[in-house]
């Protein structure tokens, strides 16, 4: 059922935003901070649109995220303390974002509503653009 895949993606975006919130604070360069702020905004826009789609389907989206919100924050904080959040960290962020792309693919494949599919494809394409940018900046 499409609501399940959308709900899962919604929760993942809540979690990702929590991680980027920490990454923004811990970024070692202004360039990385700006990149993380952009990722936070991209996930926020997608979250908002998916939230509206779920409400339209009669769902009440969970805004608390999952346990992974805590994990993302902890991993980033530990990385910051041990090695720093710099260009060497980008490959880890890229891996996480690629898993989110897979969730977009699953939601798109499962979705019956054309306007929701178009919205998901739009947000996925924005994310793919940022993944490319992160890969280009990775040390």
Tab-separated table of C-alpha atoms in Angstrom:
chain	number	residue	atom	x	y	z
A	1	UNK	CA	0.000	0.000	0.000
A	2	UNK	CA	1.438	3.357	-1.041
A	3	UNK	CA	0.771	5.016	2.308
A	4	UNK	CA	3.227	2.622	3.977
A	5	UNK	CA	6.105	3.519	1.641
A	6	UNK	CA	5.270	7.228	1.870
A	7	UNK	CA	5.104	7.029	5.664
A	8	UNK	CA	8.463	5.263	5.778
A	9	UNK	CA	10.025	7.905	3.520
A	10	UNK	CA	8.445	10.646	5.641
A	11	UNK	CA	10.003	9.187	8.794
A	12	UNK	CA	13.372	8.823	7.063
A	13	UNK	CA	13.286	12.492	6.078
A	14	UNK	CA	12.540	13.496	9.682
A	15	UNK	CA	15.555	11.420	10.746
A	16	UNK	CA	17.819	12.846	8.033
A	17	UNK	CA	16.917	16.400	8.969
A	18	UNK	CA	17.846	15.662	12.593
A	19	UNK	CA	21.250	14.437	11.416
A	20	UNK	CA	21.824	17.490	9.243
A	21	UNK	CA	20.828	19.764	12.108
A	22	UNK	CA	23.778	18.345	14.042
A	23	UNK	CA	26.045	18.370	10.975
A	24	UNK	CA	25.349	22.064	10.393
A	25	UNK	CA	26.559	22.838	13.909
A	26	UNK	CA	29.627	20.592	13.602
A	27	UNK	CA	30.726	21.429	10.033
A	28	UNK	CA	34.329	22.551	9.948
A	29	UNK	CA	34.047	24.844	6.928
A	30	UNK	CA	31.546	27.415	5.724
A	31	UNK	CA	31.245	25.487	2.438
A	32	UNK	CA	30.216	22.288	4.244
A	33	UNK	CA	27.871	24.166	6.523
A	34	UNK	CA	26.153	25.689	3.476
A	35	UNK	CA	25.908	22.260	1.831
A	36	UNK	CA	24.390	20.730	4.971
A	37	UNK	CA	21.960	23.644	5.262
A	38	UNK	CA	20.889	23.006	1.679
A	39	UNK	CA	20.388	19.295	2.400
A	40	UNK	CA	18.349	20.217	5.476
A	41	UNK	CA	16.180	22.490	3.309
A	42	UNK	CA	15.791	19.907	0.511
A	43	UNK	CA	14.680	17.264	2.985
A	44	UNK	CA	12.407	19.814	4.666
A	45	UNK	CA	10.620	20.667	1.428
A	46	UNK	CA	10.189	16.986	0.581
A	47	UNK	CA	8.990	16.260	4.106
A	48	UNK	CA	6.387	19.011	3.848
A	49	UNK	CA	5.066	17.773	0.501
A	50	UNK	CA	4.958	14.140	1.623
A	51	UNK	CA	3.242	15.239	4.828
A	52	UNK	CA	0.503	16.891	2.733
A	53	UNK	CA	0.181	13.802	0.517
A	54	UNK	CA	-0.217	11.556	3.560
A	55	UNK	CA	-2.858	13.848	5.069
A	56	UNK	CA	-4.714	13.779	1.734
A	57	UNK	CA	-4.680	9.968	1.975
A	58	UNK	CA	-6.226	10.130	5.447
A	59	UNK	CA	-3.010	9.537	7.388
A	60	UNK	CA	-1.718	11.459	10.387
A	61	UNK	CA	2.052	11.668	9.772
A	62	UNK	CA	4.351	11.023	12.711
A	63	UNK	CA	6.667	13.990	13.191
A	64	UNK	CA	8.817	12.375	15.866
A	65	UNK	CA	10.962	10.346	13.465
A	66	UNK	CA	12.445	7.058	14.539
A	67	UNK	CA	15.269	5.837	16.709
A	68	UNK	CA	17.513	6.633	13.739
A	69	UNK	CA	17.172	10.367	14.509
A	70	UNK	CA	19.099	9.732	17.698
A	71	UNK	CA	21.565	7.457	15.924
A	72	UNK	CA	22.277	10.025	13.186
A	73	UNK	CA	22.898	12.751	15.749
A	74	UNK	CA	25.139	10.498	17.846
A	75	UNK	CA	27.204	9.295	14.881
A	76	UNK	CA	27.765	12.832	13.653
A	77	UNK	CA	28.659	14.064	17.143
A	78	UNK	CA	31.156	11.235	17.647
A	79	UNK	CA	32.655	11.800	14.181
A	80	UNK	CA	32.953	15.494	15.010
A	81	UNK	CA	34.756	14.760	18.250
A	82	UNK	CA	37.100	12.132	16.806
A	83	UNK	CA	37.911	13.149	13.231
A	84	UNK	CA	35.855	16.259	12.582
A	85	UNK	CA	33.057	16.840	10.099
A	86	UNK	CA	34.985	17.803	6.990
A	87	UNK	CA	35.184	16.791	3.321
A	88	UNK	CA	36.352	13.323	4.405
A	89	UNK	CA	32.922	12.857	5.986
A	90	UNK	CA	30.976	13.434	2.785
A	91	UNK	CA	31.194	9.829	1.593
A	92	UNK	CA	29.260	8.750	4.681
A	93	UNK	CA	26.592	11.352	3.995
A	94	UNK	CA	26.425	10.233	0.355
A	95	UNK	CA	25.847	6.617	1.433
A	96	UNK	CA	22.956	7.683	3.631
A	97	UNK	CA	21.454	9.787	0.877
A	98	UNK	CA	21.686	6.915	-1.590
A	99	UNK	CA	19.584	4.818	0.804
A	100	UNK	CA	17.011	7.623	0.804
A	101	UNK	CA	16.985	7.563	-3.014
A	102	UNK	CA	16.113	3.852	-2.772
A	103	UNK	CA	13.171	4.748	-0.542
A	104	UNK	CA	12.037	7.323	-3.100
A	105	UNK	CA	12.207	4.602	-5.767
A	106	UNK	CA	10.114	2.252	-3.626
A	107	UNK	CA	7.514	4.942	-2.905
A	108	UNK	CA	7.349	5.952	-6.581
A	109	UNK	CA	6.958	2.349	-7.679
A	110	UNK	CA	4.184	1.746	-5.153
A	111	UNK	CA	2.304	5.034	-5.656
A	112	UNK	CA	-0.890	5.111	-7.729
A	113	UNK	CA	-1.568	8.853	-7.688
A	114	UNK	CA	0.156	10.611	-10.620
A	115	UNK	CA	0.550	13.947	-8.837
A	116	UNK	CA	2.213	12.249	-5.866
A	117	UNK	CA	4.537	10.357	-8.217
A	118	UNK	CA	5.486	13.637	-9.918
A	119	UNK	CA	6.155	15.269	-6.547
A	120	UNK	CA	8.334	12.352	-5.434
A	121	UNK	CA	10.268	12.372	-8.712
A	122	UNK	CA	10.886	16.109	-8.323
A	123	UNK	CA	12.282	15.723	-4.806
A	124	UNK	CA	14.319	12.675	-5.814
A	125	UNK	CA	15.911	14.634	-8.681
A	126	UNK	CA	16.843	17.486	-6.315
A	127	UNK	CA	18.401	14.953	-3.957
A	128	UNK	CA	20.340	13.285	-6.777
A	129	UNK	CA	21.749	16.684	-7.735
A	130	UNK	CA	22.983	17.250	-4.190
A	131	UNK	CA	24.453	13.744	-4.018
A	132	UNK	CA	26.470	14.539	-7.137
A	133	UNK	CA	27.622	17.801	-5.579
A	134	UNK	CA	28.621	16.016	-2.358
A	135	UNK	CA	30.550	13.394	-4.328
A	136	UNK	CA	32.405	16.121	-6.223
A	137	UNK	CA	33.395	17.795	-2.950
A	138	UNK	CA	34.389	14.626	-1.091
A	139	UNK	CA	38.060	14.435	-0.204
